[in-house]
Amino acid sequence: MSAKGIFEAKGKSLLNAALGQQYVVPNKCVFVNSQTDWVQVERENPWLLTTKLIAKPDQLIKRRGKLGLIKLNADLTEIRQWIAEKMASKIQIGKSTGYLKSFIIEPLVPHEQSEESYVCVYSHRFADTILFHHEGGVDVGDVEAKALKMEVKVGAAVPTAAEISQTLLVNLTDDSVKSLVGKFIEALYKVYRHLHFTYMEINPLVIREGKIYILDLAAKLDQCAEYLCKAEWGEVEYPAPFGREAYPEEAYIQELDSKSGASLKLTVLNREGRIWTMVAGGGASVIYADTICDMGGASELANYGEYSGAPSETQTYEYAKTLLSLMTSSSKHPDGKVLIIGGGIANFTNVAATFKGIVKALREYQQLLKDHQVKIYVRRAGPNYQEGLRVMREVGQTLGLPLEVFGPETHMTAIVGMALGKEQRVQRVTVPTASHHHTHTTANFLLPDSHDTPQNAPAKNLGSPLSSRKQSMEEGAAKASSTSSLFTNKTQAIVWGMQNRAVQGMLDFDHVCSRKTPSVVAMTYPLIGDHKQKFYWGHKEILVPIYKQMADAMNKHPEASVLVNFASLRSAYDSTMEALQFPQIKCIAIIAEGIPENKTREILRAAHEKGVSIIGPATVGGIKPGCLKIGNTGGMMDNILASKLYRPGSVAYVSRSGGMSNELNNIISHNTDGVFEGVAIGGDRYPGSTFMDHVLRYEAEPDVKIIIVLGEVGGREEYDICEGIRSGRITKRMVCWCIGTCASMFTSDVQFGHAGASANAENETAAAKNKALKLAGAAVPDSFNDLGDVIRDIYTELVGKGDIVEKPEVTPPTVPMDFNWARELGLIRKPASFMTSICDERGQELLYAGIPITDIFKDDLGIGGVLGLLWFQRRLPAYATKFIEMILMVTADHGPAVSGAHNTIVCARAGKDLVSSLTSGLLTIGDRFGGALDDAAKQFSEALDTGMIPMEFVNSMRKKGQLIMGIGHRVKSINNPDKRVQILKEYVKDSFPATPLLDYALEVEKITTSKKPNLILNVDGFVAVSMVDFLRNSGLFTREEATELIENGVLNGLFVLGRSMGFIGHYLDQRRLKQGLYRHPWDDISYVMPEQNM
């Protein structure tokens, strides 16, 4: 959502900071609620004790004076008493019933009613409107009719005080007051614009004794501008509309939404309701709520919400878990509860991936769902929906939950009637088999039968040759090029952003539409250098150039007229404004959602001046069968074929919702000959183009016979269509429906998924607009459920009159399925080049040997525990993980003189990088330095296992002329023991379940040190035999597994890992000391030259 109301106290603090004291008396105010510490409040605001005060609720409540919710002219004691009486009291305002929870306290400003005025500033599509009325207060009446108005066009300079005085202040007779108020309004409007307010009303504004006081303030901020204004806004809390409780679960979902590129929304309407929804898509979520209310479920509807924009598995899990927690923590219902998991046909969201998160939550809440007798109804379609529905059906059977699953063969909202017991279970539609009709296929995608006619439609005229459909496609494109059409089959596009999947989808669409050349001629992205990217064009590969500079892309592809802008909300403004500098661009699709409204309006102004059509922001784009599809519009190839989007039909549509555009494609294909063109103008408050812009284009297209408009609650654009029909500018058959009819049934304001879906007046409600459209002559169904029937009836009528002549289908070209997607769908398999069993980074959370990284930190496994998972594939006991960490500590370093450290130092001083220096040191590890652990383990183990006593082992090694690995030290001896070995020995003896090999090695040590005192069991030997004891006696490994680990070098790995820390330390030390190139001194080298014969 963009425009959101703020607390009055917050609004006044923002104005205090921005306006200063030059034109207005700063507002002293205190915000209090049930948690307020009054002692602290009095200490921080001593003026509360010395002046008369005023108190009122601060909860987005209008007309507080008329409602008797203001306490005037009282001292702090009286104010506190009044607030205590009002706090948590239940009141009704209109249809809303709620509790008073927060208040604002201010100094009383004594004044006469004649000193009150009214000021309001609000934003709309092409301008900001400033209202001023010289009278204000609770009895101001209809200010829209009374107040003087000043329009400030988007992009225009801030009006001066003189201009404001001449336009707005003509009823102020005192010139000094007029000058003061003019300067104040000028400064106020600067703040309004700079801080991205979208609405501000001051009533009354008191002008007294040459000073201005802001008494009551109502304001809204553009939440999307937070990234621009965070420093000046500070922390902003947006209160819930009065009458609706603010739940912590809502705040949690809002936090998830703010951290995600997806859209996650949740509003709790009735915690005790029995009908819960989890709907994918902003438009679809509103339609489901509408249908529930239409069927009498308004009082039982528990929530409104939506998830869309390809949320990850983790995000969907958190969303579903939050919803199920709310559902199962409320009271049980005698009739049980229903959960509707619905959605339209996704454009790019992987349905199976999002369903994995929902399934995980369902498993977690299995018993609670059974306890609450929850019945679940699922309807979804889109990429990989078959796998998603299969998983859902399977989890219902596994968990024993009543769960019904449906796909695109079922009307989107049919499950609502089933869930509410209003309709019988829908029979799934089966695809006709070859015994009935010929079924076309393209690669692995099923193509609807060419003889499939809408129910009750007259038989199609099949007398024309099969080539007529293809011929008509080419003729239609030729006609379009001479009209106001945005796209033809020769349109070329540039894509901003590295959206390879979207580009490949556009190219596949081009190919299946039999375009001669690709629509995407270039891509541009400022964060990479110029290069070429490989894509598929049908069966062959092509290269698409990518440019760092947009100007290069434009100059090298002068025929490109469309920019598909995938820039983020932060970059979309700059990239779009840059694109508008190139006259060749005629249409820009802005995909990003959440662009600040002031930025959007500047884009619209610039585009309007240059005659450029804007689709978006917050859109999936649009599609013109046979010509072009924008980005991910239309979804995957299976949906494009199923909805017959590869060739033009007779029906054009325009929708706010991108997700619902795909549902319209489905509805139209089932009830007519298909789509001619479809555009989703976007869900933000100010879409770049309007319904009327596209309706008039369709009116001019001779091949368009039916125009469909899917509007929504909020805004007044649908009234332009009404006027167009009445005036005769629109003559074609119109089918219109505005979603959001449920809004009037809610007792408090609800912001729907789209930023623009909020009615600010009665004539902006969906019901009012549907009524007006019907009166104007458009065909308006009784509900969205009936939309397909109305379309079919009109289509059948036009076919019967001969206005539409149906043409036979032709099989489109084959478009192979991408390998990765085919594998995702489970259609193919391929032997892997690598296998791994220790780590999996593919999901939403890194797994080490199957254990999530969050559990590793939660359980404090430490380095030893991680090493156990990655090396041994076991969760090791605490004594073992600590021992591993002790090994790493004692082997980390042994001074600069040893060969590994020496090599590392020499390399570091030669200017080599860290990796090269470390590698140089590691390469010295072997039998003579540090690499004796594996061999020591083998020698001691073989001796013990074969039954040799220690003396026999020592003698046999002497006879073989072999050294006993792990025995001996250059410096340490029996008289100067190695403290590292002593520390480890004490720990192992105290902690290990058994140490037979260590005991054996210590007996060997007694024999070897009796011959020579430095032949001690060194660190390598101790670690080796102790690790063998652990592997063999911990109960975690079989003898064979223990032997295999040793043979694979795991013990030497401990030394390598430990000593790497020391080598890196030596490298950093040499760089820190800035040591120069090392050259070995001559006097430390013995030069022995061969004698030469004289």
XYZ file of C-alpha atoms in Angstrom, residues 350-595:
246
model
C 6.280 -21.499 -9.455
C 3.114 -22.866 -7.890
C 4.753 -26.082 -6.666
C 7.522 -24.133 -4.927
C 5.101 -21.868 -3.037
C 2.890 -24.833 -2.142
C 5.868 -26.508 -0.475
C 5.836 -23.780 2.163
C 2.089 -24.159 2.672
C 2.393 -27.943 2.929
C 5.106 -27.583 5.559
C 2.792 -25.384 7.633
C -0.133 -27.787 7.186
C 2.000 -30.644 8.488
C 3.007 -28.592 11.494
C -0.611 -27.736 12.345
C -2.096 -31.121 11.426
C -3.602 -31.939 14.823
C -4.917 -28.439 15.484
C -6.563 -28.367 12.057
C -8.286 -31.649 12.897
C -9.334 -30.343 16.304
C -10.973 -27.311 14.674
C -12.597 -29.487 11.973
C -11.019 -27.464 9.182
C -11.962 -28.266 5.591
C -9.522 -27.071 2.940
C -10.338 -26.098 -0.643
C -7.551 -25.434 -3.153
C -7.738 -23.882 -6.617
C -4.589 -22.731 -8.390
C -2.880 -22.759 -11.776
C 0.222 -21.428 -13.430
C 3.821 -22.614 -13.821
C 4.251 -26.150 -12.445
C 0.732 -26.154 -11.029
C 0.275 -29.870 -11.788
C 3.039 -30.786 -9.350
C 1.747 -28.286 -6.803
C -1.781 -29.704 -6.899
C -0.430 -33.251 -6.719
C 1.538 -32.391 -3.595
C -1.517 -30.728 -2.058
C -3.745 -33.697 -2.812
C -1.153 -36.056 -1.393
C -0.707 -34.097 1.833
C -4.467 -34.148 2.396
C -4.452 -37.932 2.172
C -1.317 -38.300 4.290
C -2.491 -36.008 7.074
C -6.064 -37.203 7.012
C -7.425 -33.710 6.332
C -10.524 -33.068 4.185
C -8.859 -31.318 1.249
C -10.323 -30.684 -2.234
C -7.962 -29.700 -5.059
C -8.814 -28.014 -8.391
C -6.902 -26.483 -11.282
C -7.633 -24.173 -14.247
C -10.414 -26.462 -15.475
C -12.481 -25.063 -12.591
C -13.715 -21.470 -12.390
C -11.498 -19.513 -10.030
C -14.113 -18.885 -7.354
C -16.086 -22.130 -7.693
C -14.443 -23.451 -4.541
C -16.054 -20.654 -2.522
C -19.524 -22.039 -3.178
C -18.299 -25.526 -2.261
C -16.648 -24.276 0.940
C -19.791 -22.417 2.012
C -22.094 -25.279 1.052
C -23.786 -23.193 -1.643
C -22.700 -25.324 -4.602
C -22.052 -28.975 -5.251
C -18.576 -30.226 -5.898
C -17.559 -29.227 -9.421
C -16.856 -32.011 -11.865
C -13.464 -31.578 -13.413
C -13.430 -30.863 -17.143
C -11.514 -33.480 -19.085
C -9.625 -32.755 -22.263
C -11.286 -34.424 -25.265
C -9.449 -37.534 -26.389
C -8.488 -38.462 -29.905
C -11.588 -40.653 -30.206
C -13.730 -37.520 -29.948
C -11.646 -34.792 -31.548
C -8.176 -34.297 -32.884
C -5.947 -32.901 -30.145
C -2.945 -30.815 -31.127
C 0.237 -30.832 -29.080
C 3.342 -28.742 -29.167
C 6.328 -30.554 -27.659
C 5.081 -31.626 -24.240
C 2.291 -29.050 -24.073
C -1.337 -29.875 -24.714
C -3.106 -27.629 -27.185
C -6.902 -27.243 -26.857
C -8.857 -28.913 -29.629
C -9.657 -26.650 -32.552
C -13.277 -27.861 -32.543
C -13.812 -27.013 -28.891
C -16.704 -24.542 -28.966
C -18.236 -22.536 -26.158
C -21.287 -24.143 -24.642
C -24.476 -23.228 -26.572
C -22.443 -21.402 -29.236
C -23.422 -22.016 -32.861
C -21.267 -24.316 -34.944
C -18.212 -22.647 -36.358
C -17.939 -21.922 -40.060
C -15.264 -24.364 -41.181
C -15.635 -23.650 -44.890
C -12.509 -21.518 -45.151
C -9.159 -23.211 -45.760
C -6.934 -24.093 -42.817
C -4.525 -21.345 -43.801
C -7.154 -18.680 -43.178
C -6.323 -18.339 -39.479
C -2.639 -17.781 -40.242
C -3.525 -15.408 -43.073
C -5.809 -13.451 -40.771
C -3.022 -13.165 -38.220
C -0.785 -11.493 -40.800
C -3.583 -9.272 -42.121
C -4.505 -8.243 -38.584
C -0.939 -7.262 -37.846
C -0.792 -5.223 -41.059
C -3.997 -3.386 -40.135
C -2.728 -2.733 -36.644
C 0.360 -1.020 -37.966
C -1.804 1.646 -39.552
C -3.921 2.280 -36.454
C -3.220 3.324 -32.870
C -2.019 -0.144 -31.951
C 0.884 -0.317 -29.514
C 2.259 -3.569 -30.907
C 2.536 -5.348 -34.247
C 4.265 -8.518 -35.325
C 7.281 -6.392 -36.223
C 7.516 -4.532 -32.902
C 11.000 -4.552 -31.389
C 11.647 -4.232 -27.660
C 14.579 -3.491 -25.360
C 14.524 -5.076 -21.904
C 16.003 -3.237 -18.912
C 17.450 -5.683 -16.375
C 18.943 -9.152 -16.450
C 15.607 -10.928 -16.672
C 16.727 -13.919 -18.735
C 13.681 -16.037 -17.957
C 11.292 -13.282 -19.022
C 13.249 -12.635 -22.205
C 13.241 -16.332 -23.104
C 9.490 -16.378 -22.513
C 9.051 -13.441 -24.891
C 11.146 -15.180 -27.546
C 9.237 -18.449 -27.158
C 5.986 -16.515 -27.553
C 7.343 -14.870 -30.705
C 8.205 -18.258 -32.140
C 4.882 -19.908 -31.345
C 3.136 -16.891 -32.907
C 5.134 -17.447 -36.118
C 6.900 -14.114 -35.909
C 9.648 -13.846 -38.477
C 12.105 -12.126 -36.128
C 12.558 -11.972 -32.335
C 10.821 -9.147 -30.503
C 13.694 -8.644 -28.036
C 16.581 -7.012 -29.879
C 18.671 -5.915 -26.880
C 18.950 -5.737 -23.129
C 20.449 -2.990 -21.002
C 21.765 -3.098 -17.471
C 24.153 -0.542 -15.931
C 25.928 -2.910 -13.540
C 27.640 -5.072 -16.156
C 29.766 -4.505 -19.216
C 28.711 -4.904 -22.816
C 28.458 -8.524 -23.915
C 26.069 -10.967 -25.577
C 23.733 -13.435 -23.933
C 22.633 -16.728 -25.442
C 18.912 -17.466 -25.834
C 16.804 -19.962 -27.759
C 14.813 -19.064 -30.849
C 12.722 -22.155 -31.365
C 15.208 -25.000 -31.820
C 18.284 -22.891 -32.459
C 20.373 -20.555 -30.335
C 20.762 -16.824 -30.880
C 22.781 -14.069 -29.207
C 21.080 -11.000 -27.759
C 23.370 -8.003 -27.113
C 23.478 -6.500 -23.629
C 24.578 -2.903 -23.161
C 25.811 -1.119 -20.081
C 24.552 2.226 -21.376
C 20.941 2.615 -22.483
C 22.013 5.140 -25.105
C 24.155 2.503 -26.815
C 21.195 0.118 -26.971
C 18.942 2.805 -28.422
C 21.467 4.019 -30.983
C 22.302 0.540 -32.235
C 18.658 -0.547 -32.397
C 16.785 2.500 -33.716
C 13.725 0.421 -34.688
C 13.057 -0.592 -31.065
C 9.916 1.194 -29.869
C 9.119 -0.621 -26.607
C 11.062 -0.677 -23.340
C 10.206 -3.417 -20.850
C 11.548 -2.005 -17.589
C 12.308 -4.558 -14.879
C 14.185 -2.037 -12.714
C 13.518 -2.120 -8.973
C 11.262 0.435 -7.333
C 14.366 2.462 -6.450
C 15.741 2.467 -10.010
C 12.550 2.489 -12.075
C 12.146 6.280 -12.017
C 15.640 7.093 -13.270
C 15.664 4.371 -15.928
C 12.210 5.338 -17.210
C 13.030 9.037 -17.345
C 16.202 8.198 -19.257
C 14.235 6.094 -21.740
C 11.817 8.977 -22.305
C 14.688 10.999 -23.763
C 14.752 8.764 -26.837
C 12.046 9.655 -29.424
C 12.021 6.117 -30.821
C 10.366 4.775 -27.647
C 6.567 4.741 -27.950
C 5.639 2.443 -25.058
C 7.253 1.673 -21.699
C 6.101 -1.128 -19.403
C 7.142 -0.504 -15.786
C 6.975 -3.752 -13.856
C 8.058 -2.569 -10.372
C 5.527 -2.134 -7.588
C 5.911 0.467 -4.872
C 7.401 3.423 -6.749
